């Protein structure tokens, strides 16, 4: 069972906006920033969002992140078929003294 | 462009030692700005941090694995290594190496290696 809680699945239609949540506690999300990753099958995870809402160069601005209290969200606007894959969140945990991850959310584009 | 590659043995027998090496290309593992980590993902489950190493050799381990894990660095080869001993079926997972940026407050992993599936079975 992952320390950070994500819904196992999410879905949307092309062009729609979808959000994926990541819930934690005061020892992780509540006191540290959140990063988000996209994981295509058989490939290396790719950094999408860091510092809660910053995008690395090359990541489309359709992807955005936010954080409030002990929860964070990844939003994908203008949904495209190529966005259909897995997404997971991560944050430092002061109790573990190491990083923790969400269980991952499988996004389906209907 | 920094790339990480962690080829693996594929199959390890129960009670034996899992050994993996992560080769870093396109950049130096000796940069003072970064740490390097090992993460694993059992089939159908979420990711689990195994441990972290700095180029100087300082290591930090997940307490749940600390008694069985050793992470080391070879700056001359630009590689980090992972050894996990006394493996069981529960250690079957895809193992990733990744560069760690930022501090504990604003940590992120970028880039990641492609990962290698290690199956523990007799």
Coordinates of C-alpha atoms in Angstrom, one line a residue:
Chain A
X1 CA 0.0 0.0 0.0
X2 CA 1.5 3.3 -1.1
X3 CA 2.0 6.2 1.3
X4 CA 0.5 8.7 -1.1
X5 CA -3.0 7.9 -2.3
X6 CA -4.1 8.2 -5.9
X7 CA -7.2 7.0 -7.6
X8 CA -6.4 3.8 -9.6
X9 CA -8.1 5.1 -12.7
X10 CA -9.3 8.2 -14.4
X11 CA -10.8 8.9 -17.8
X12 CA -11.8 11.6 -20.1
X13 CA -12.7 12.3 -23.7
X14 CA -10.4 14.1 -26.2
X15 CA -10.3 17.8 -25.6
X16 CA -11.6 17.5 -22.0
X17 CA -9.8 18.5 -18.8
X18 CA -9.1 15.8 -16.3
X19 CA -7.5 15.9 -12.8
X20 CA -5.7 13.3 -10.9
X21 CA -5.4 13.6 -7.1
X22 CA -2.6 12.7 -4.7
X23 CA -3.4 12.6 -1.0
X24 CA -0.8 12.4 1.7
X25 CA -0.1 13.7 5.2
X26 CA 1.7 16.5 7.1
X27 CA 4.9 14.5 7.0
X28 CA 5.1 14.5 3.2
X29 CA 2.8 16.6 1.0
X30 CA 1.9 18.9 3.9
X31 CA 5.5 20.0 4.4
X32 CA 7.3 19.3 1.1
X33 CA 6.7 19.9 -2.6
X34 CA 5.1 17.3 -5.0
X35 CA 6.4 16.1 -8.3
X36 CA 4.4 14.2 -11.0
X37 CA 5.6 11.6 -13.5
X38 CA 4.2 10.1 -16.7
X39 CA 5.0 6.4 -17.3
X40 CA 4.5 5.0 -20.7
X41 CA 4.5 1.2 -20.8
X42 CA 8.0 -0.2 -21.0
X43 CA 9.7 3.2 -20.8
X44 CA 11.4 5.3 -18.2
X45 CA 9.2 7.5 -16.1
X46 CA 9.2 11.1 -17.2
X47 CA 9.1 14.2 -15.0
X48 CA 6.0 16.3 -15.7
X49 CA 5.7 18.6 -12.8
X50 CA 8.0 19.6 -9.9
X51 CA 7.8 22.0 -7.0
X52 CA 4.0 21.5 -7.1
X53 CA 3.5 23.4 -10.3
X54 CA 6.7 23.9 -12.3
X55 CA 7.0 22.3 -15.7
X56 CA 10.4 21.2 -17.0
X57 CA 11.3 22.5 -20.4
X58 CA 9.6 20.5 -23.1
X59 CA 6.5 19.6 -21.1
X60 CA 3.4 21.0 -22.8
X61 CA 1.5 23.7 -20.8
X62 CA -1.5 21.4 -21.0
X63 CA -0.1 19.8 -17.9
X64 CA -0.4 21.7 -14.7
X65 CA 0.0 21.0 -11.0
X66 CA -1.3 22.4 -7.7
X67 CA -1.1 21.7 -4.0
X68 CA -3.3 22.5 -1.1
X69 CA -2.6 21.3 2.4
X70 CA -1.9 17.6 2.3
X71 CA -3.2 17.0 -1.2
X72 CA -2.0 17.7 -4.7
X73 CA -3.5 17.5 -8.1
X74 CA -2.3 17.0 -11.7
X75 CA -4.5 18.6 -14.3
X76 CA -4.4 17.7 -18.0
X77 CA -6.3 20.0 -20.3
X78 CA -7.0 19.5 -24.0
X79 CA -6.8 15.7 -23.5
X80 CA -5.2 13.8 -26.3
X81 CA -5.0 10.1 -27.1
X82 CA -1.3 10.1 -26.4
X83 CA -2.0 11.1 -22.8
X84 CA -3.4 7.6 -22.1
X85 CA -0.9 6.1 -19.8
X86 CA 0.0 5.9 -16.1
X87 CA 0.8 8.9 -13.8
X88 CA 2.2 8.9 -10.3
X89 CA 3.1 11.5 -7.7
X90 CA 6.0 11.7 -5.3
X91 CA 7.2 13.8 -2.3
X92 CA 9.7 13.7 0.5
X93 CA 8.5 12.2 3.7
X94 CA 10.1 13.5 6.9
X95 CA 9.0 10.5 9.0
X96 CA 10.6 8.0 6.6
X97 CA 13.5 10.5 5.8
X98 CA 13.1 9.5 2.2
X99 CA 10.8 9.9 -0.8
X100 CA 7.4 8.3 -1.0
X101 CA 5.2 7.7 -4.0
X102 CA 1.6 7.3 -5.0
X103 CA 0.3 4.0 -6.3
X104 CA -0.3 5.4 -9.8
X105 CA -3.3 6.4 -11.8
X106 CA -4.1 4.8 -15.2
X107 CA -5.6 7.5 -17.4
X108 CA -7.9 6.3 -20.2
X109 CA -8.9 8.6 -23.1
X110 CA -12.3 7.5 -24.2
Chain B
X1 CA 21.6 14.6 -22.5
X2 CA 22.0 12.6 -19.3
X3 CA 21.0 9.0 -19.7
X4 CA 20.8 6.2 -17.1
X5 CA 20.9 2.5 -18.0
X6 CA 20.5 -0.4 -15.6
X7 CA 20.7 -3.8 -17.3
X8 CA 19.9 -6.6 -15.0
X9 CA 20.3 -10.4 -14.5
X10 CA 16.6 -11.0 -15.1
X11 CA 16.3 -14.0 -12.7
X12 CA 17.7 -14.4 -9.2
X13 CA 17.2 -17.4 -7.0
X14 CA 15.6 -17.1 -3.5
X15 CA 18.1 -16.4 -0.7
X16 CA 20.7 -15.2 -3.2
X17 CA 22.0 -11.6 -3.8
X18 CA 20.5 -9.3 -6.4
X19 CA 23.1 -7.1 -8.0
X20 CA 22.4 -4.2 -10.4
X21 CA 24.6 -1.5 -11.9
X22 CA 23.4 1.8 -13.2
X23 CA 25.6 3.4 -15.9
X24 CA 25.4 7.1 -16.3
X25 CA 26.2 8.7 -19.6
X26 CA 26.1 12.3 -20.9
X27 CA 27.1 13.7 -17.5
X28 CA 29.2 13.2 -14.5
X29 CA 28.1 11.2 -11.5
X30 CA 30.5 13.3 -9.4
X31 CA 28.5 16.5 -9.7
X32 CA 28.0 18.0 -6.3
X33 CA 24.5 19.1 -7.2
X34 CA 22.9 15.7 -7.4
X35 CA 22.2 12.5 -5.5
X36 CA 21.4 9.2 -7.2
X37 CA 18.7 6.8 -6.2
X38 CA 17.3 3.3 -6.6
X39 CA 13.6 2.8 -6.8
X40 CA 11.6 -0.4 -7.4
X41 CA 8.0 -1.3 -8.5
X42 CA 6.6 -4.8 -7.8
X43 CA 4.2 -6.0 -10.5
X44 CA 0.9 -4.3 -10.1
X45 CA 2.0 -2.2 -7.2
X46 CA 3.3 1.3 -6.5
X47 CA 6.9 2.5 -6.4
X48 CA 9.1 2.1 -3.4
X49 CA 12.3 4.0 -2.6
X50 CA 15.2 1.7 -1.9
X51 CA 18.0 4.1 -1.2
X52 CA 20.1 7.1 -2.2
X53 CA 23.8 7.7 -2.7
X54 CA 26.0 10.8 -3.1
X55 CA 29.2 10.8 -5.2
X56 CA 31.2 11.0 -2.0
X57 CA 29.7 7.6 -1.0
X58 CA 27.2 8.8 1.6
X59 CA 24.2 6.6 1.6
X60 CA 20.7 6.7 2.9
X61 CA 18.4 3.6 2.9
X62 CA 14.7 2.8 3.3
X63 CA 14.5 1.5 6.9
X64 CA 12.4 -1.4 5.6
X65 CA 15.3 -2.6 3.4
X66 CA 18.3 -1.3 5.3
X67 CA 19.4 -4.6 6.7
X68 CA 19.7 -6.2 3.3
X69 CA 20.8 -3.3 1.0
X70 CA 24.1 -1.9 -0.1
X71 CA 24.4 1.0 -2.6
X72 CA 27.8 2.0 -3.8
X73 CA 29.3 4.4 -6.3
X74 CA 32.3 4.1 -8.7
X75 CA 33.1 7.6 -9.9
X76 CA 35.8 6.3 -12.3
X77 CA 33.2 4.3 -14.2
X78 CA 30.4 6.8 -13.7
X79 CA 28.3 4.0 -12.1
X80 CA 26.2 3.3 -9.1
X81 CA 25.5 -0.2 -7.9
X82 CA 22.8 -1.9 -5.8
X83 CA 23.1 -5.1 -3.9
X84 CA 20.1 -6.7 -2.2
X85 CA 20.8 -9.9 -0.3
X86 CA 18.6 -12.7 0.9
X87 CA 16.0 -12.1 -1.8
X88 CA 12.6 -13.6 -1.7
X89 CA 9.7 -13.5 -4.2
X90 CA 8.6 -10.2 -2.6
X91 CA 11.7 -8.6 -4.1
X92 CA 10.4 -9.4 -7.6
X93 CA 10.1 -5.9 -9.2
X94 CA 11.2 -3.5 -11.9
X95 CA 14.2 -1.8 -10.5
X96 CA 15.0 1.8 -11.6
X97 CA 17.9 4.2 -11.0
X98 CA 17.3 7.9 -11.2
X99 CA 19.1 11.2 -10.6
X100 CA 17.7 13.1 -7.7
X101 CA 17.5 16.9 -7.8
X102 CA 16.7 19.5 -5.2
X103 CA 16.7 19.1 -1.5
X104 CA 14.3 17.1 0.7
X105 CA 11.8 20.0 0.5
X106 CA 11.7 20.1 -3.2
X107 CA 12.9 16.7 -4.4
X108 CA 12.4 15.4 -7.9
X109 CA 13.7 12.5 -9.9
X110 CA 15.0 13.3 -13.4
X111 CA 15.9 11.5 -15.5
X112 CA 15.1 7.8 -14.8
X113 CA 16.6 4.7 -16.3
X114 CA 14.3 2.5 -18.3
X115 CA 14.2 0.0 -15.5
X116 CA 15.0 -3.7 -15.4
X117 CA 12.7 -6.5 -14.3
X118 CA 14.2 -8.8 -11.8
X119 CA 12.3 -12.0 -11.0
X120 CA 13.1 -14.0 -7.9
X121 CA 12.4 -17.6 -8.5
X122 CA 14.1 -21.0 -8.3

